[in-house]
mmCIF file of C-alpha atoms in Angstrom:
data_model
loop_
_atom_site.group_PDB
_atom_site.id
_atom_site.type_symbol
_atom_site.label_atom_id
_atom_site.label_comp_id
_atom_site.label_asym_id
_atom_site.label_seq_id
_atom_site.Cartn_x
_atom_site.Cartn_y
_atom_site.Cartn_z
ATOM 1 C CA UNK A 198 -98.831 -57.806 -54.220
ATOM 2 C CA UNK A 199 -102.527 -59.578 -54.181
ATOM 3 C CA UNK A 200 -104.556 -58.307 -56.467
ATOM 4 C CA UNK A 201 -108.306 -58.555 -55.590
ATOM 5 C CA UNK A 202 -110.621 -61.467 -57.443
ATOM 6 C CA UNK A 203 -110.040 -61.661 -61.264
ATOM 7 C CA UNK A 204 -112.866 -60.473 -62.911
ATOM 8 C CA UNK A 205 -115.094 -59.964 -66.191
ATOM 9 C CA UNK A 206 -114.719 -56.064 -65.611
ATOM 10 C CA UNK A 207 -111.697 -55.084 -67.123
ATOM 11 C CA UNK A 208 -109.321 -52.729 -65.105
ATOM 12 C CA UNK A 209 -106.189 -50.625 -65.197
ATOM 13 C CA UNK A 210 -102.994 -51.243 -63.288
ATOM 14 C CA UNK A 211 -103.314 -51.122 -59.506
ATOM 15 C CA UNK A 212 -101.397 -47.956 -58.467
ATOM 16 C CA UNK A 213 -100.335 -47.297 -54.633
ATOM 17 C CA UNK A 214 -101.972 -44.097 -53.511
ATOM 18 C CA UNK A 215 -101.046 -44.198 -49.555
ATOM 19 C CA UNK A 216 -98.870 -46.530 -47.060
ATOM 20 C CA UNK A 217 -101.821 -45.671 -44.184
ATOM 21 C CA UNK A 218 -105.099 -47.375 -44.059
ATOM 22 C CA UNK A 219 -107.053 -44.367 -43.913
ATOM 23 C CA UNK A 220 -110.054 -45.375 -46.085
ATOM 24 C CA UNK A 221 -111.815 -43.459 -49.099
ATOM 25 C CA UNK A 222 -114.921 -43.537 -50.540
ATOM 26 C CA UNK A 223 -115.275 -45.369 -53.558
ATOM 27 C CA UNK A 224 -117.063 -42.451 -54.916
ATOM 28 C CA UNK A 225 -114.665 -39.833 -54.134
ATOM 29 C CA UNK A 226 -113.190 -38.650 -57.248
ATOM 30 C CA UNK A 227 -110.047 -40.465 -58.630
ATOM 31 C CA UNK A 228 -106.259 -39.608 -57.625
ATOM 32 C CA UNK A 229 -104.081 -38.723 -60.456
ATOM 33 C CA UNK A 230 -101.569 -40.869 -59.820
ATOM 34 C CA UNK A 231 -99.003 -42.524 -62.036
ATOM 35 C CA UNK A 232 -97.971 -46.217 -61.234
ATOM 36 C CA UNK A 233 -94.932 -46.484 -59.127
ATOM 37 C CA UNK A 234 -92.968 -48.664 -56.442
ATOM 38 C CA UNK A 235 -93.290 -48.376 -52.932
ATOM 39 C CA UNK A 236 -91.970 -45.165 -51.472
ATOM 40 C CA UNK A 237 -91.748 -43.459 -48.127
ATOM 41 C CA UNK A 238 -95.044 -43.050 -46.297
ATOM 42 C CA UNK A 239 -97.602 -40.693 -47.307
ATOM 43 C CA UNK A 240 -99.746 -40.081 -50.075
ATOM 44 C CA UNK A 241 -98.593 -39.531 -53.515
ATOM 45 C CA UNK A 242 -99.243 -35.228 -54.191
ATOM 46 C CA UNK A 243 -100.577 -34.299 -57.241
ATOM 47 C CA UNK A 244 -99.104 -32.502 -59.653
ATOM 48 C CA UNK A 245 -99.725 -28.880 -59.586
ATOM 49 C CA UNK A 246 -101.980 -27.181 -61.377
ATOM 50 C CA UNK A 247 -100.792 -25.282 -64.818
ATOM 51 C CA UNK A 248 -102.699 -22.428 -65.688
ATOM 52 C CA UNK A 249 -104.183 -23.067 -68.965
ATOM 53 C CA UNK A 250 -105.149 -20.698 -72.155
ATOM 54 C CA UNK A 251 -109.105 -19.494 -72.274
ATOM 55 C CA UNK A 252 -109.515 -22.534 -74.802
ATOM 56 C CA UNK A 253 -109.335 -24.610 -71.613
ATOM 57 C CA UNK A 254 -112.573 -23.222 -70.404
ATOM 58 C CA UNK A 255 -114.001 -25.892 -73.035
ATOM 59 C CA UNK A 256 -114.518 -29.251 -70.725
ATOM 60 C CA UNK A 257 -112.461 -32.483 -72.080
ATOM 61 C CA UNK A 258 -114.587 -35.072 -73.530
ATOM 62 C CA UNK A 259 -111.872 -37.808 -72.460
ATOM 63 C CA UNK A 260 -111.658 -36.300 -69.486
ATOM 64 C CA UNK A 261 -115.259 -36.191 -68.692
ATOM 65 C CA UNK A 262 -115.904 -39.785 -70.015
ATOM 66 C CA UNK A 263 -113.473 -40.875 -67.568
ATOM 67 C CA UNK A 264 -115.145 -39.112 -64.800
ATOM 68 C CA UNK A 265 -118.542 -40.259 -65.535
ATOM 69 C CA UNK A 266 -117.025 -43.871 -66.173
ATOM 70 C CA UNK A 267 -115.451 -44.027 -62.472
ATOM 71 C CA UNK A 268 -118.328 -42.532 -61.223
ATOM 72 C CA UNK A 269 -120.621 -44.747 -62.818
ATOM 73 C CA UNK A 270 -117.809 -48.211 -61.620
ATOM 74 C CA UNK A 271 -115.933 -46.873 -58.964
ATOM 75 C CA UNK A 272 -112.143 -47.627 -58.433
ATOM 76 C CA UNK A 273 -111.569 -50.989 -56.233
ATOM 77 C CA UNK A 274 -109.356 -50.615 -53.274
ATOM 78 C CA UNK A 275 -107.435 -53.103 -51.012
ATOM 79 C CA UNK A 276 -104.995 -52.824 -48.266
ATOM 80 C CA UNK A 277 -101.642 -55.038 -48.103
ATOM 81 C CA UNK A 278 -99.065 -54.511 -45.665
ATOM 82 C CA UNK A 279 -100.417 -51.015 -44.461
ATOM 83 C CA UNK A 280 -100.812 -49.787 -47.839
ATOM 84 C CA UNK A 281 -103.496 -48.740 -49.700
ATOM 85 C CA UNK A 282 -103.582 -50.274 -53.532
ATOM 86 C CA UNK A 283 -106.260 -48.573 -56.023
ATOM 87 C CA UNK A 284 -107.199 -50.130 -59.217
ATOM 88 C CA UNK A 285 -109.361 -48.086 -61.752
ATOM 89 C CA UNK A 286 -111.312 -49.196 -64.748
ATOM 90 C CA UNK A 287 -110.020 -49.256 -67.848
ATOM 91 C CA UNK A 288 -110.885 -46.635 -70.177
ATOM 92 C CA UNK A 289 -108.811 -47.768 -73.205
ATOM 93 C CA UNK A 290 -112.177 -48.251 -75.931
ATOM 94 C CA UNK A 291 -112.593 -51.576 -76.553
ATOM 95 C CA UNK A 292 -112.536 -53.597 -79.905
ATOM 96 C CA UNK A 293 -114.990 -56.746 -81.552
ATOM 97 C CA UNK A 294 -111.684 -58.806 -80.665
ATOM 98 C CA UNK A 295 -112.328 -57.845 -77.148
ATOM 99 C CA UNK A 296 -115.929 -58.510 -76.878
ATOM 100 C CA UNK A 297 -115.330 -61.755 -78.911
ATOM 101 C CA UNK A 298 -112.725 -62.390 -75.907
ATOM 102 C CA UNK A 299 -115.017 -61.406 -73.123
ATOM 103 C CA UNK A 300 -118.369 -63.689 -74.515
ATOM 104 C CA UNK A 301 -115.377 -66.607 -74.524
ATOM 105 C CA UNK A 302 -114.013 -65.568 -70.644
ATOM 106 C CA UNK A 303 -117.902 -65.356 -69.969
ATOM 107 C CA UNK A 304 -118.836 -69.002 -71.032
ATOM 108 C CA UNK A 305 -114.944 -70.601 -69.319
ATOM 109 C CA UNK A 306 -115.998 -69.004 -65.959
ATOM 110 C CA UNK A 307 -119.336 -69.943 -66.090
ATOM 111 C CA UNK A 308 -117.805 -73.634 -66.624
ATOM 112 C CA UNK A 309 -115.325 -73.661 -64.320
ATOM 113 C CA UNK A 310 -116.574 -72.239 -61.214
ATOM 114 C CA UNK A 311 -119.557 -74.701 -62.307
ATOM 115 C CA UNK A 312 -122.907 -72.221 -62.481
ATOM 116 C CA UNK A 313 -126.165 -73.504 -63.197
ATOM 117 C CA UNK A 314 -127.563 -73.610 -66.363
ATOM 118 C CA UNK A 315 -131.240 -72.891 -64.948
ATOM 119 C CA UNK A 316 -132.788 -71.809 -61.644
ATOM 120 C CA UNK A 317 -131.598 -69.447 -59.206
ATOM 121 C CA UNK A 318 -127.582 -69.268 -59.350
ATOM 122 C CA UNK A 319 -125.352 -66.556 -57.788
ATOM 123 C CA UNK A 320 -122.547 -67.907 -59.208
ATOM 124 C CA UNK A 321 -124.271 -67.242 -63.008
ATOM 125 C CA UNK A 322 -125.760 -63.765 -61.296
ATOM 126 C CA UNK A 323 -122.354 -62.450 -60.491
ATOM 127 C CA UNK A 324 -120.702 -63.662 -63.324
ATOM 128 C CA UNK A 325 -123.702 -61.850 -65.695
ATOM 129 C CA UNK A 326 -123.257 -59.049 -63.418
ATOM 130 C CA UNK A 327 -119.336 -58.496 -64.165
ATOM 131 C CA UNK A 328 -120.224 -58.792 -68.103
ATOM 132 C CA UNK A 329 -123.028 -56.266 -67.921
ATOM 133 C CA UNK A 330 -120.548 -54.085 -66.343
ATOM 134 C CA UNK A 331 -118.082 -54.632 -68.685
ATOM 135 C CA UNK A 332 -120.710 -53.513 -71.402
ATOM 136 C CA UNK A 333 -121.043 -50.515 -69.492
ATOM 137 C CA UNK A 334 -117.488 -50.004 -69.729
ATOM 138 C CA UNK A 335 -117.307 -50.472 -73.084
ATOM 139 C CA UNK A 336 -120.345 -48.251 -73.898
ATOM 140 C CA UNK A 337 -119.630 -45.443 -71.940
ATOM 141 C CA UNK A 338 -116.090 -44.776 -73.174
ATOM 142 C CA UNK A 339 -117.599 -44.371 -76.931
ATOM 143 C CA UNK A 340 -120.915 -42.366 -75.292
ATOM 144 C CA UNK A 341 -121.464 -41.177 -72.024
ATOM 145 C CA UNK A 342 -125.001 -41.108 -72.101
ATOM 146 C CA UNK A 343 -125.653 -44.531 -73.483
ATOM 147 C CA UNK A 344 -123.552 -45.568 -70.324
ATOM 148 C CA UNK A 345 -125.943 -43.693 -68.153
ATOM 149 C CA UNK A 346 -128.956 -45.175 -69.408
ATOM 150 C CA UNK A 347 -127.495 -48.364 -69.360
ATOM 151 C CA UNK A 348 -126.505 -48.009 -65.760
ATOM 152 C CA UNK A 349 -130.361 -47.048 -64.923
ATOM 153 C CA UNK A 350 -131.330 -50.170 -66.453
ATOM 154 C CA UNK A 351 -128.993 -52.330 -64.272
ATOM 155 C CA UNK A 352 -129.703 -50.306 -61.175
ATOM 156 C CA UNK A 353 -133.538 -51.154 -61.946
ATOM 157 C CA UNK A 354 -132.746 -54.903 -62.417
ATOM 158 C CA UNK A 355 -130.354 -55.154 -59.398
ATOM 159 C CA UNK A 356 -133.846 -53.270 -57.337
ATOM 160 C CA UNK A 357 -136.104 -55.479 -58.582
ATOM 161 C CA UNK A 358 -133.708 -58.556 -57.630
ATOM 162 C CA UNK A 359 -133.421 -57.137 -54.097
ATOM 163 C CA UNK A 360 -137.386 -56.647 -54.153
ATOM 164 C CA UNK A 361 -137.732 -60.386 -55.315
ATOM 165 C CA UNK A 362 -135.004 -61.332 -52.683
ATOM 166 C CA UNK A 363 -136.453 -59.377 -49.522
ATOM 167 C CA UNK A 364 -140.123 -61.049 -50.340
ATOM 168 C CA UNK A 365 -138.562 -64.745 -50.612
ATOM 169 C CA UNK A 366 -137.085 -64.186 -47.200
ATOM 170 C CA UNK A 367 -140.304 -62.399 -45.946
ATOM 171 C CA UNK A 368 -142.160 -65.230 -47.496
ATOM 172 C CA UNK A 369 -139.789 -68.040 -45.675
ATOM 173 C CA UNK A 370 -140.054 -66.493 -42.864
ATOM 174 C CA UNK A 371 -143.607 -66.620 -42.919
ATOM 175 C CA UNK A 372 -143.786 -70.053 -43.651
ATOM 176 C CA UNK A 373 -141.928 -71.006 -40.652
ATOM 177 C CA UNK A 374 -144.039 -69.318 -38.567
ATOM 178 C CA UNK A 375 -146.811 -70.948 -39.990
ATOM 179 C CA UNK A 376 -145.149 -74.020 -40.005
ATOM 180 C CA UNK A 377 -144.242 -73.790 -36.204
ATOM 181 C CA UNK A 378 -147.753 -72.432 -35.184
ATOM 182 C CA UNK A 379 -148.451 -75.996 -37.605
ATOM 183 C CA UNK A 380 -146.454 -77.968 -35.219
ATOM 184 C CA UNK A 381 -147.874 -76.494 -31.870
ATOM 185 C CA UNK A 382 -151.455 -76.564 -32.826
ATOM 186 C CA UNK A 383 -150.621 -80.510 -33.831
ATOM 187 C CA UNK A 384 -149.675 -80.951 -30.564
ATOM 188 C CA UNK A 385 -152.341 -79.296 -28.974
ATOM 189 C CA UNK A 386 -154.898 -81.112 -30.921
ATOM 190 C CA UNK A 387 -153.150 -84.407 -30.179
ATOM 191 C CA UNK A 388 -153.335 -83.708 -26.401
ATOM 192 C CA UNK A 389 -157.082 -82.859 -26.972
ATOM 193 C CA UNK A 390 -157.498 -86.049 -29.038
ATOM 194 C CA UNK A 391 -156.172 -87.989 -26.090
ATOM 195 C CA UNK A 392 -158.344 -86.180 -23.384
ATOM 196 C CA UNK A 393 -161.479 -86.927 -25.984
ATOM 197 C CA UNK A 394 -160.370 -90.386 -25.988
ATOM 198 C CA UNK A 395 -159.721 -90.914 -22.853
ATOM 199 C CA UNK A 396 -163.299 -88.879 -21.964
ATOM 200 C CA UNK A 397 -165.149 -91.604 -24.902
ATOM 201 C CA UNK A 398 -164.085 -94.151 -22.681
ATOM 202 C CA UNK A 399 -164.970 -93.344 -19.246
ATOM 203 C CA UNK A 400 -168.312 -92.768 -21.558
ATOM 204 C CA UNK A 401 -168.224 -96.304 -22.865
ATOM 205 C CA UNK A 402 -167.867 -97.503 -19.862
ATOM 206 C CA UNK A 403 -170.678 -95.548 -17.676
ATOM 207 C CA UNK A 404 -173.125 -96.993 -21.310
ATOM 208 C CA UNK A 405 -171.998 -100.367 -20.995
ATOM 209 C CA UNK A 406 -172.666 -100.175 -16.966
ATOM 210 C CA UNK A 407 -176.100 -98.263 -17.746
ATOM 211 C CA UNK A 408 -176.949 -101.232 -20.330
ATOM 212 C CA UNK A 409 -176.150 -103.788 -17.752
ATOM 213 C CA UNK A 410 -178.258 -102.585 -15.199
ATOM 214 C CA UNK A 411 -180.869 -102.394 -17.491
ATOM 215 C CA UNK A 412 -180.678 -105.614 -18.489
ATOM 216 C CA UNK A 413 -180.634 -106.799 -14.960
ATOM 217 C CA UNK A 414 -183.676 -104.608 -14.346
ATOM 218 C CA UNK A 415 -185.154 -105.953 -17.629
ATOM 219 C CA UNK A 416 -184.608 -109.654 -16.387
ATOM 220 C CA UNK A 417 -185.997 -109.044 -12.726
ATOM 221 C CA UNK A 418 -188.954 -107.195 -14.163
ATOM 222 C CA UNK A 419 -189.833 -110.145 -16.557
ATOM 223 C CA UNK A 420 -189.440 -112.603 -13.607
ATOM 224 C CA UNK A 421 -191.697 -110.695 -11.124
ATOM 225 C CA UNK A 422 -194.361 -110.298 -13.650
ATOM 226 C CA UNK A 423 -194.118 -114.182 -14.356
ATOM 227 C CA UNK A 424 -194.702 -114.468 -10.549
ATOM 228 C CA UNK A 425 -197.477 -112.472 -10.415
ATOM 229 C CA UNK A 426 -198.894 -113.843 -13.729
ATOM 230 C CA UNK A 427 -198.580 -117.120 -11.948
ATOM 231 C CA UNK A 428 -200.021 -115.960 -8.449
ATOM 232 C CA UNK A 429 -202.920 -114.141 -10.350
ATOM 233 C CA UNK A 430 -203.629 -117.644 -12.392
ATOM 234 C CA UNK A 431 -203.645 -119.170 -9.187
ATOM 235 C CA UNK A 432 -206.100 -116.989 -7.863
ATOM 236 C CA UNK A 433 -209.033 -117.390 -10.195
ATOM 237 C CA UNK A 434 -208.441 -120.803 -10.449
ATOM 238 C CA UNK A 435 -209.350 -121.098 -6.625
ATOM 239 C CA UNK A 436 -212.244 -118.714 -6.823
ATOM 240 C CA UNK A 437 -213.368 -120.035 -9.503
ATOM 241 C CA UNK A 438 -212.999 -123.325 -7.684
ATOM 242 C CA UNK A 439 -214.580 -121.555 -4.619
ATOM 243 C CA UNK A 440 -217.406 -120.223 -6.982
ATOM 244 C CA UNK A 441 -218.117 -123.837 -7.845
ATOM 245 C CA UNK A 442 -217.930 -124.804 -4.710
ATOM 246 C CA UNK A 443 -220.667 -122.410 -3.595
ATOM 247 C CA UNK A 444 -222.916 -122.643 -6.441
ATOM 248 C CA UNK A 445 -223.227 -126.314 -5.980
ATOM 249 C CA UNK A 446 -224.156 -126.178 -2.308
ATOM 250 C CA UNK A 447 -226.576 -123.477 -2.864
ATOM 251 C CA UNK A 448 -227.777 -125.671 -6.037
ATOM 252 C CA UNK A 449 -227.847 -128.382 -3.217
ATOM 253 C CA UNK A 450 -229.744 -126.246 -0.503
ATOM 254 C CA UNK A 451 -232.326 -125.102 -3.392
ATOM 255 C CA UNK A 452 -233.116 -128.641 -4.582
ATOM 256 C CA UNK A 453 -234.798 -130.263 -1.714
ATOM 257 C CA UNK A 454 -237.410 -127.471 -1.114
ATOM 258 C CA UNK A 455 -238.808 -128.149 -4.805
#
């Protein structure tokens, strides 16, 4: 037979309740059921009901503390060879030796399956988990209601985990959007960058073609006016030589009639 994963939580022997797979629930309640060998097909009946004195009416306190313990840590269950295997926890009370043992089986798992001291481990998570539930064990077979209280407590930490764990994942998810969004808007703004470049260019170029026509214009401009300066120099000089000219024959017309 393979027994399921070793672990912190201490259990019972595995007894065979049925050679079918038919599956249970792992809060249905608990088959009376002594351990035995592999018999003929079929589940295991229970043994019948005795009719007991009106003291009876007076419920068990072993009896319920075992209920309320596999209700509160179900019964595992495995298959093997078309038979179904289910192992109970233990509900022999536990002594210091044994919680001296488990600390010690606590601190050689967490070494050898190698958990992290710090951080996020489920290795260490798991491991704590098993303990706790051992504690519960332990607690519940002395008082019931200490067991229930503790189990609210660990059903409150294993919400609040989930809650933590469903807003990382809602968080990572979120930053991947963002961070693909990120990457398309890059290359959108690239392609933009290279049509403004491109577009500062063509600009450049229509300036530097501007600039030279002005220039050109500047330079023709500067030579026309220099022409004209030069024509219009040229002109008074020969009316001014033409004035001359004039004023000395009419100084030479005036003279003789004196």
């Amino acid at each position: 037979m393979i027994p399921p994963a070793d672990s912190l939580l201490k259990y019972d022997t595995p007894v065979l309740v049925s050679r079918n797979t038919e599956k249970r629930s792992p809060k249905a309640r608990p088959l009376k059921v002594s351990p035995q060998q592999p018999g003929p097909s079929g589940p295991v009946p229970q043994p019948p009901k005795t009719k007991l004195p009106s003291t009876s009416c007076v419920p068990d306190p072993t009896k319920q503390a075992e209920e309320i313990l596999n209700a509160i840590l179900p019964p595992r269950e495995w298959v093997e060879d078309t038979q179904l295997w289910i192992q109970q926890v233990s509900s022999t009370p536990s002594t210091r030796m044994d919680v001296v043992h488990l600390q010690e089986q606590l601190d050689l798992k967490l070494q050898q399956r190698q958990a992290r001291e710090t951080g996020i481990c489920p290795v260490r998570r798991e491991l704590y988990s098993q303990c706790f539930d051992e504690l519960i064990r332990e607690v519940t077979i002395n008082c019931a209601e200490r067991g229930l209280l503790l189990l609210r407590v660990r059903d409150e930490i294993r919400m609040t985990i989930a809650a933590y764990q469903t807003l990382y994942e809602s968080s990572v998810a979120f930053g991947m959007r963002k961070a693909l969004q990120a990457e398309q808007g890059k290359s959108d703004m690239e392609r933009k960058i290279a049509e403004l470049e491109t577009e500062k260019r063509d600009l450049e170029r229509q300036a530097n073609e501007q600039k030279a026509k002005c220039e050109a214009t500047e330079k023709r401009e500067i030579e026309r006016r220099l022409v004209e300066e030069k024509k219009h120099n040229e002109e008074i000089q020969f009316l001014k030589r033409t004035n001359q000219q004039l004023k000395a024959q009419l100084e030479g017309i005036i003279a003789p009639k004196k």
